[in-house]
Coordinates of C-alpha atoms and ligand atoms in Angstrom, one line a residue:
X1 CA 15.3 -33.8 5.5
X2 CA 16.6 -30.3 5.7
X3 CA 16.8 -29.4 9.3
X4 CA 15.9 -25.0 8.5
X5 CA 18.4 -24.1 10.7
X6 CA 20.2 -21.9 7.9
X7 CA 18.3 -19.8 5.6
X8 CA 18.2 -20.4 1.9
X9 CA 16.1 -19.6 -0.7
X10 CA 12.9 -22.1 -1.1
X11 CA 11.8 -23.9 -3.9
X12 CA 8.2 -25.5 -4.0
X13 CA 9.6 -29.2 -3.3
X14 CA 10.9 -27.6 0.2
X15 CA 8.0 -26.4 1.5
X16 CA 6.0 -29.1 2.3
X17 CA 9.0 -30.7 4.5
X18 CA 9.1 -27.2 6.1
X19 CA 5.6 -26.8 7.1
X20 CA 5.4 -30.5 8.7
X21 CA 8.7 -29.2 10.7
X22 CA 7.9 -26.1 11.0
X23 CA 4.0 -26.2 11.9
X24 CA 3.4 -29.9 13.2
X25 CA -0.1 -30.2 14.0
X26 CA -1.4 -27.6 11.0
X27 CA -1.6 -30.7 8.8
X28 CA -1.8 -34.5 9.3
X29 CA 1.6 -35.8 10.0
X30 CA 1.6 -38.2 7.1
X31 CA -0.6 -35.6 4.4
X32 CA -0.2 -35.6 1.2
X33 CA 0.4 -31.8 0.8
X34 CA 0.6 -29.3 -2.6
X35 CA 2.6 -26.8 -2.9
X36 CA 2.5 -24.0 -5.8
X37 CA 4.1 -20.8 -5.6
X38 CA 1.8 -17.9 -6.2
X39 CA 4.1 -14.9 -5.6
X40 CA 2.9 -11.9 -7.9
X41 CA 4.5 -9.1 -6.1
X42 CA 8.2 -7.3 -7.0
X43 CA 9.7 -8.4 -3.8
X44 CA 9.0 -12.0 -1.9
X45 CA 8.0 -15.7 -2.5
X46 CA 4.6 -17.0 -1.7
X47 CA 3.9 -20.7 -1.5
X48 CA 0.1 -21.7 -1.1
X49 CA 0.4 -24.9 0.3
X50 CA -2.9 -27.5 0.6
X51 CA -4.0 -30.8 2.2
X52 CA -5.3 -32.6 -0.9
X53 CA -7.6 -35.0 1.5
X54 CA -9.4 -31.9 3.9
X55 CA -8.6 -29.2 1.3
X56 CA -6.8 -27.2 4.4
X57 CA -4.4 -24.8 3.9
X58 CA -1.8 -22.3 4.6
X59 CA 0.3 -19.5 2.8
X60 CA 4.1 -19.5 3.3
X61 CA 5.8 -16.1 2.5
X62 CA 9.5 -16.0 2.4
X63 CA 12.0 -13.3 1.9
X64 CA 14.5 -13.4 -0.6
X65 CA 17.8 -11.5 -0.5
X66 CA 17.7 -10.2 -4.2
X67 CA 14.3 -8.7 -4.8
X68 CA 11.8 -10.4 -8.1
X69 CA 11.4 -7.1 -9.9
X70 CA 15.9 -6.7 -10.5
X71 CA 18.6 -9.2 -8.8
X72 CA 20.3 -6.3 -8.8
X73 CA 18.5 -5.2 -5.6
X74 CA 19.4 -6.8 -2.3
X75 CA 16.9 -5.6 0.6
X76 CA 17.2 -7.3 4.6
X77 CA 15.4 -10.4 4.9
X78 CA 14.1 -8.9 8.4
X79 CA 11.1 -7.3 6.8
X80 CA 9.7 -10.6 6.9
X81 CA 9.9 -10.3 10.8
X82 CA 8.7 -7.1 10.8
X83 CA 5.7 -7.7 8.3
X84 CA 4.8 -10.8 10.5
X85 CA 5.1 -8.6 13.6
X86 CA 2.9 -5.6 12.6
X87 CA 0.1 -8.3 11.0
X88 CA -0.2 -9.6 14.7
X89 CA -0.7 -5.8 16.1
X90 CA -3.2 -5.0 13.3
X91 CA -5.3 -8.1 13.8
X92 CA -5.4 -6.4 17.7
X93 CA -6.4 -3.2 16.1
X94 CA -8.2 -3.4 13.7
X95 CA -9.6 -7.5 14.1
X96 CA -10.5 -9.2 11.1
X97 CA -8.8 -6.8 8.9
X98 CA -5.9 -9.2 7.8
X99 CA -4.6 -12.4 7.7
X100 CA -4.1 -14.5 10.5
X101 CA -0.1 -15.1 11.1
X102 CA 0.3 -18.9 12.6
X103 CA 4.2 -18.4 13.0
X104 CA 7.0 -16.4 11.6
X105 CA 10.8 -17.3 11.4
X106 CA 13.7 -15.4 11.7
X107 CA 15.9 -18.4 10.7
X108 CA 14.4 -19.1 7.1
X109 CA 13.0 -15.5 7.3
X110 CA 9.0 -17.0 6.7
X111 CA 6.0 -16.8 7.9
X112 CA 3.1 -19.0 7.4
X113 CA -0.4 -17.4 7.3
X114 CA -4.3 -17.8 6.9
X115 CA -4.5 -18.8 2.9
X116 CA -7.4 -16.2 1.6
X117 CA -7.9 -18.0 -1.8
X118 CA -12.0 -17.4 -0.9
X119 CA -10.6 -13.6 -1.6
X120 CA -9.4 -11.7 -4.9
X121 CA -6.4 -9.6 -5.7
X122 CA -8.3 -6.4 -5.7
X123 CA -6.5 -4.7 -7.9
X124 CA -7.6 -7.7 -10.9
X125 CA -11.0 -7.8 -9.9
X126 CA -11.0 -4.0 -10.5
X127 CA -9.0 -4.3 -13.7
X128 CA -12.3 -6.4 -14.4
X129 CA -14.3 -3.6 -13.4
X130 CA -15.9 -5.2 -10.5
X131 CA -17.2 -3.0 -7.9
X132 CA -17.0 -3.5 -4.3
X133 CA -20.0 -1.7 -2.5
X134 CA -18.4 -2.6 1.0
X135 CA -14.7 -1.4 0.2
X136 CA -14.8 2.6 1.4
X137 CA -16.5 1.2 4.7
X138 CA -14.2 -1.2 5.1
X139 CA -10.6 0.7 4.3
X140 CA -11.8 3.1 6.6
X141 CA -12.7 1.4 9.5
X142 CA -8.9 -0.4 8.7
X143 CA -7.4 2.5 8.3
X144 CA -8.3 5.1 11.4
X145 CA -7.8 1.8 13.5
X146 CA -4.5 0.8 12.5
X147 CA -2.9 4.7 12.1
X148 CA -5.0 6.6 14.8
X149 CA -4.7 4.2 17.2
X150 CA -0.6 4.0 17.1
X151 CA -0.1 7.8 17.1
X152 CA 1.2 9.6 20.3
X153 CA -2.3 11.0 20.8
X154 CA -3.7 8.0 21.9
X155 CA -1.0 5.6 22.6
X156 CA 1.5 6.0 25.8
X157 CA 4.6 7.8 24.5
X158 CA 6.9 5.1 25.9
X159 CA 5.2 2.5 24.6
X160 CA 4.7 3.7 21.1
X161 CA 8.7 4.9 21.3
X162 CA 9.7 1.1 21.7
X163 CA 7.4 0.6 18.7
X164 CA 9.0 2.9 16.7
X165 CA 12.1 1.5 17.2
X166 CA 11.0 -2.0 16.4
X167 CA 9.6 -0.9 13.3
X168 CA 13.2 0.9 12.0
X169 CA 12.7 -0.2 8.7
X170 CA 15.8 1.4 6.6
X171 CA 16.2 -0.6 3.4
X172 CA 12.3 -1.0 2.6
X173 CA 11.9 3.1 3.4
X174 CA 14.9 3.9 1.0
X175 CA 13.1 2.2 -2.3
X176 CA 10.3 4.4 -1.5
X177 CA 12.3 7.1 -0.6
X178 CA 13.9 7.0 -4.0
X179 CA 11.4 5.2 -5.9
X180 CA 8.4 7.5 -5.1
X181 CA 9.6 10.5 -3.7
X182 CA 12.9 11.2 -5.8
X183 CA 12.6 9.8 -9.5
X184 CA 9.9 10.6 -11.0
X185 CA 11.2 14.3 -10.2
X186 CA 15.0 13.7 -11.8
X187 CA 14.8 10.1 -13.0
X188 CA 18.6 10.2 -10.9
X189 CA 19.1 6.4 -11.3
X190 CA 18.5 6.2 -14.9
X191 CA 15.7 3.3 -14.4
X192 CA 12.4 5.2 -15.0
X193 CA 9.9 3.6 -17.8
X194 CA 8.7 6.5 -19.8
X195 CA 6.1 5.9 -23.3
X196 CA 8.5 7.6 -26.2
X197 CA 5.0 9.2 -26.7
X198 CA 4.4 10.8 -23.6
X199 CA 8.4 11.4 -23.3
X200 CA 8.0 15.4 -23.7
X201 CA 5.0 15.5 -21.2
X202 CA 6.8 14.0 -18.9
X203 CA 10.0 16.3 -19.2
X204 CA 8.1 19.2 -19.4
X205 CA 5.5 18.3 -16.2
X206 CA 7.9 16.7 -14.1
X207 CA 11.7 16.6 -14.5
X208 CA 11.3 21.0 -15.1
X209 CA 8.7 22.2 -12.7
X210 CA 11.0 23.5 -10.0
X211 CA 8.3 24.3 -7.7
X212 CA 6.8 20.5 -8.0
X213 CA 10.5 19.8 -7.2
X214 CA 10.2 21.7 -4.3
X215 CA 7.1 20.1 -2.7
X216 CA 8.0 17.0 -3.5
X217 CA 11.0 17.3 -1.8
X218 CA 8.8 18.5 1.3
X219 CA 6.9 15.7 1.3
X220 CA 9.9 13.2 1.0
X221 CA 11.5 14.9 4.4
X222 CA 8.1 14.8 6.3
X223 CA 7.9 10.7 5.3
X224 CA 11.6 10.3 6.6
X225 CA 10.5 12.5 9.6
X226 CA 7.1 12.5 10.9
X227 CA 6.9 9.0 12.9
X228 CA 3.2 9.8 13.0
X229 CA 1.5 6.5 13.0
X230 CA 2.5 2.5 12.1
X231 CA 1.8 2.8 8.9
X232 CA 1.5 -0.3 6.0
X233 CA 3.6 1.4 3.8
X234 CA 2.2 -0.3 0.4
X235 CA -1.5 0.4 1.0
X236 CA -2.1 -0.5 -2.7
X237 CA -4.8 -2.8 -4.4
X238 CA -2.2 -5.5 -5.0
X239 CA -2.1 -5.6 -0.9
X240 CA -5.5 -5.8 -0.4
X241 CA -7.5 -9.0 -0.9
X242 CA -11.6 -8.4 -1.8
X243 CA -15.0 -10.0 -1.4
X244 CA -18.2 -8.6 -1.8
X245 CA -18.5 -8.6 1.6
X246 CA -15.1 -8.6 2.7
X247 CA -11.8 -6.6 2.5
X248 CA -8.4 -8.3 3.9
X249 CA -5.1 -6.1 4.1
X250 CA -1.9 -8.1 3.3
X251 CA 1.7 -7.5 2.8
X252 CA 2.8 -4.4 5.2
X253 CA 6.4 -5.2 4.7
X254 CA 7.0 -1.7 4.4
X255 CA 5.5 -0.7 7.7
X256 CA 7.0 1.9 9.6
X257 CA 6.2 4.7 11.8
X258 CA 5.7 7.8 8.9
X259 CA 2.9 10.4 8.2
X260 CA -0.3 8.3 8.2
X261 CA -1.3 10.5 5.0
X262 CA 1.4 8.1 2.9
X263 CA -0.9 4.9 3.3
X264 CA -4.6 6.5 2.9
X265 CA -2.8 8.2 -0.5
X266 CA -1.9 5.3 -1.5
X267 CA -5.6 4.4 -1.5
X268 CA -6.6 7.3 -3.1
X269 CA -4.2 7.0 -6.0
X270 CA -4.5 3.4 -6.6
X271 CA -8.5 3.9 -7.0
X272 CA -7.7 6.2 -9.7
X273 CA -5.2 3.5 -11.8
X274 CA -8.7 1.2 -11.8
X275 CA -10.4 4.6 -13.1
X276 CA -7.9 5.2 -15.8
X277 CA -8.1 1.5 -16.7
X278 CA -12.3 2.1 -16.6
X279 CA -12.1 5.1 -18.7
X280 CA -10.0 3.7 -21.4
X281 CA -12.7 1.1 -21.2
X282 CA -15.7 3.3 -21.3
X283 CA -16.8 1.2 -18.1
X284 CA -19.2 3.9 -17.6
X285 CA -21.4 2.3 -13.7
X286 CA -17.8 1.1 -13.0
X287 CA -16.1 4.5 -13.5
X288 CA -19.0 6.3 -11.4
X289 CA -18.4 4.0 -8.4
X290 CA -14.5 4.4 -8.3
X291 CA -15.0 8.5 -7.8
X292 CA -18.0 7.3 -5.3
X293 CA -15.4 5.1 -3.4
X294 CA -12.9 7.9 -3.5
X295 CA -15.0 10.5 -2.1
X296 CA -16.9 7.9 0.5
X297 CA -13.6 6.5 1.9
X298 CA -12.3 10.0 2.6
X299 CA -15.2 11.2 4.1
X300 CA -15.6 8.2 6.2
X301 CA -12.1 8.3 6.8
X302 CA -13.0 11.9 8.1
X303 CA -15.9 10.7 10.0
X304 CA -14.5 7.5 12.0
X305 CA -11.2 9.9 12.8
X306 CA -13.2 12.1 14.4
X307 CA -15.5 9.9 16.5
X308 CA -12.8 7.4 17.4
X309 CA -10.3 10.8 18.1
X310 CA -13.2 11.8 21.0
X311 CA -13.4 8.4 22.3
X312 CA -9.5 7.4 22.6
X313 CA -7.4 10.0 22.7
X314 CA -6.4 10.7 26.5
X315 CA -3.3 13.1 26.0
X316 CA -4.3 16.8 27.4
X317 CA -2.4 18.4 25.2
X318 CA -3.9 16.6 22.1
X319 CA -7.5 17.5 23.7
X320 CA -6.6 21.2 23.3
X321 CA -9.7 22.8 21.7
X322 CA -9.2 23.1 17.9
X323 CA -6.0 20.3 17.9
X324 CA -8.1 17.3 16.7
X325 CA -9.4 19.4 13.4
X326 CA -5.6 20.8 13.0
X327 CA -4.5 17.5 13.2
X328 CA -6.9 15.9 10.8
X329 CA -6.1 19.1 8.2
X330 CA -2.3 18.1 7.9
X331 CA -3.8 14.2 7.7
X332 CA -6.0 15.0 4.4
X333 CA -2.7 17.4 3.2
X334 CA -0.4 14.7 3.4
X335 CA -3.3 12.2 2.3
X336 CA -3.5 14.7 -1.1
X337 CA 0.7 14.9 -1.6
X338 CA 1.3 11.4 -1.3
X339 CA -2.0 10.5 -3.7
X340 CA 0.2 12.9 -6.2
X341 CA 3.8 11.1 -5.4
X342 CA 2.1 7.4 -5.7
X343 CA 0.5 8.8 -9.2
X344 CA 3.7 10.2 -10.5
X345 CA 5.9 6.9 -9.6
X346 CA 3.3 4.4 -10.8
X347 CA 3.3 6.6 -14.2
X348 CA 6.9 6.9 -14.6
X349 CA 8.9 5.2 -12.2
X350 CA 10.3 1.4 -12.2
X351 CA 7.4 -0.3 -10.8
X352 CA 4.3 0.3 -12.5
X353 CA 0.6 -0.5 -12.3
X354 CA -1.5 -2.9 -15.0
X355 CA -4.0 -1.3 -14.4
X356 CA -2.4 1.0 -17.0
X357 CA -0.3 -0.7 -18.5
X358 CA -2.1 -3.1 -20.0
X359 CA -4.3 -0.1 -22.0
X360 CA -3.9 -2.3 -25.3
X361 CA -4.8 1.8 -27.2
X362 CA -1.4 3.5 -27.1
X363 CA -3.5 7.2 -27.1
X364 CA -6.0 6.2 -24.6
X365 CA -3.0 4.7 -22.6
X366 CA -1.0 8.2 -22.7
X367 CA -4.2 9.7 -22.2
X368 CA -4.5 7.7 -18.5
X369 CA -0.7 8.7 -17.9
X370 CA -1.3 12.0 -18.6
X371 CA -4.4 12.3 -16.3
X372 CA -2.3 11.1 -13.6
X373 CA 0.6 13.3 -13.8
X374 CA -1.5 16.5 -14.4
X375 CA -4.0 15.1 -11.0
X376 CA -0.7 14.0 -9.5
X377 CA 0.5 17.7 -9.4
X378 CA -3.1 19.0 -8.4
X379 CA -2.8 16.9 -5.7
X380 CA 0.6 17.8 -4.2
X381 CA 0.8 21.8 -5.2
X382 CA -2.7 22.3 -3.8
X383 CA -2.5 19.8 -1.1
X384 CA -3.8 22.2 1.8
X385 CA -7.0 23.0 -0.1
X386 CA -7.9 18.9 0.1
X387 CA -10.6 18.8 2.7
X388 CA -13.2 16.5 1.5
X389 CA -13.4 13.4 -0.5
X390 CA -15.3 15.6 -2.9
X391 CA -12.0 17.5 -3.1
X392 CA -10.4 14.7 -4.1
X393 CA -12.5 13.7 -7.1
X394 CA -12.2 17.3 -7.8
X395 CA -9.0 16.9 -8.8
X396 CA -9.7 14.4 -11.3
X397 CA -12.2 16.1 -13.2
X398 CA -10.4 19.0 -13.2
X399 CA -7.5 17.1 -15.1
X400 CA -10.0 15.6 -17.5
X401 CA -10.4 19.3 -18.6
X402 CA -7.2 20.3 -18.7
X403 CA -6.4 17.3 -21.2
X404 CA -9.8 18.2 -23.4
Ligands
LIG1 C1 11.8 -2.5 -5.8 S1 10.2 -2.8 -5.1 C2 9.1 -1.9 -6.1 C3 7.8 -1.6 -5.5 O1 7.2 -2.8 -5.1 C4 6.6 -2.7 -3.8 O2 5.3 -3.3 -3.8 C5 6.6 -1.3 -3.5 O3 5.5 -0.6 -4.0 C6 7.9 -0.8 -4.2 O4 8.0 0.5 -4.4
LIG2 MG1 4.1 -5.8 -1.8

């Protein structure tokens, strides 16, 4: 038997030696396990391993050196550690929010954690335009937990420094440095995925408006720069898990301390890739919930900040009168760029959603695309006048009239 003292890559016939070595005691010493590798993400391998006599199980994630979506792309093996690490803080933040982490390795760079099969993939139970009453509620409460509470107005500075530090997460930063916040403006590395029908748009609306350029090049330095809050980093709906009554956030390899705006745009934007899919659809109740959820999680978003801001925050200069509502006003600007970056990259950039992609209509499909990039720039150009979650599905109707 393979003693995992030296990393290599996994295969499904491994992993049952490496759990009983690994995990003794998870599973009956002699158990007849399953294994099946259910990764569907661009970057990692993810083996849901069962107990076929109790049904018990676990999830083993491991990192590979070349990334799924191109071999080409090598990324550090220690964002395993770190995704491990910042599940254990969250679960302290915000409990019952995420998956339980049983162990992590920094040998085999794995982790094993609480299998939530019971869950969906929210962004394919959307794509089946199923609605999720309990979602804005639930993102919210996730979110002001996990960002407010990590941000020098509420945690000691020291102790959030060492935090930052152990959350210096370069290579996973720089795709989304170039992925979201460079190409779709210049399309520099040649790998963007543009429709040959949409091709002109696309030139015309993103690759020669200077001042998009511009902003978007604001909000790139402010990611690289502002170590606001511990942030997910990939706050999509193919990291969140759903139930009717439950929401579970997975997958924060990208975490790092960045402007807390980045992940709750990354909400916003990926609510409006089920709305496109909707729309070409004509899911009409569907379609009228997504804006709903839009608007509610803001404004709960807004809500929960300010409440928890008044009960935790103990620095005097952050209790300054009129700092908290300052604060919160560059939060829901940087929550309205980055819902215009994640549109733009999704749209054109190397890793898409299906959520649009699979539009089988080619018009109704560059229809969605188009919608996106037009809200995209709302989003980012006007991104100070964002002060509501009615703001936000503003934005969307007002590019639904711009492309009548
Ligand atoms: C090269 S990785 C492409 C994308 O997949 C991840 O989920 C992130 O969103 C990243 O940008
Ligand atoms: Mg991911």
């Amino acid at each position: 038997m393979a003693a995992y003292d030296k990393y290599f890559l996994m295969k499904e016939e491994d992993v049952a030696g490496y759990v009983q070595a690994r995990y003794a005691g998870h599973f009956a010493p002699d158990a007849k396990l399953t294994v099946k590798e259910i990764g569907d993400g661009n970057l990692n391998y993810v083996f849901k391993v069962v107990e076929e006599a109790t049904g018990k199980s676990m999830i083993v994630k491991q990192a590979g050196e070349a990334l799924r979506i191109s071999a080409e792309m090598h990324v550090s093996t220690d964002r395993n550690r770190i995704e491990s690490e910042i599940l254990q803080l969250q679960d302290k933040l915000a409990p019952g929010t995420v998956p339980k982490i049983y162990g992590y390795d920094t040998v085999m760079c794995a982790c094993a954690m609480e299998d939530l099969s019971d869950h969906e993939l929210m962004r394919y139970a959307l794509m089946k335009h199923e609605i999720f009453p309990q979602f804005a509620e639930d993102i919210s409460t996730y979110m002001v937990n996990t960002l407010l509470k990590t941000t020098d107005v509420v945690m000691e500075h020291k102790e959030k420094k060492a935090l930052v530090k152990s959350f210096i997460n370069p290579e996973l930063c720089e795709i989304t440095e170039d992925l979201v916040l460079m190409e779709p403006y210049n399309d520099l590395k040649g790998r963007n995925l543009v429709d040959d029908n949409i091709a002109d748009f696309v030139k015309k609306e993103l690759y020669e408006d200077g001042a998009l350029k511009l902003e978007a090049a604001k909000l790139k330095f402010d990611f690289m720069n502002n170590a606001q809050a511990l942030l997910h980093g990939d706050l999509h709906t193919g990291s969140i898990f759903v139930k009717k009554d439950s929401t579970k956030v997975f997958d924060p390899e990208f975490a790092f301390f960045g402007p807390m705006g980045y992940d709750i745009g990354n909400v916003v934007a990926n609510l409006i890739f089920a709305y496109d899919n909707g729309v070409a659809a004509g899911a009409e109740e569907f379609n009228a919930w997504v804006l709903d959820c839009i608007r509610e999680t803001v404004d709960l978003f807004i809500a929960k900040f300010r409440k928890a801001y008044d009960e935790c925050v103990t620095e005097p200069m952050a209790k300054v009168e009129g700092f908290r509502e300052a604060y919160l006003k560059s939060i829901l600007s940087d929550t309205a760029g980055y819902t215009g970056t994640e549109l733009h990259r999704r749209t054109v950039g190397m890793a898409q959603v299906k959520d649009v992609n699979t539009i089988a209509d080619p018009e109704k499909k560059a229809y969605a695309k188009k919608l996106n990039i037009l809200a995209g720039k709302d989003y980012i150009l006007h991104r100070d006048s964002f002060l509501s979650g009615q703001d936000f599905v503003d934005a969307v109707k007002r590019a639904e009239q711009l492309l009548k």
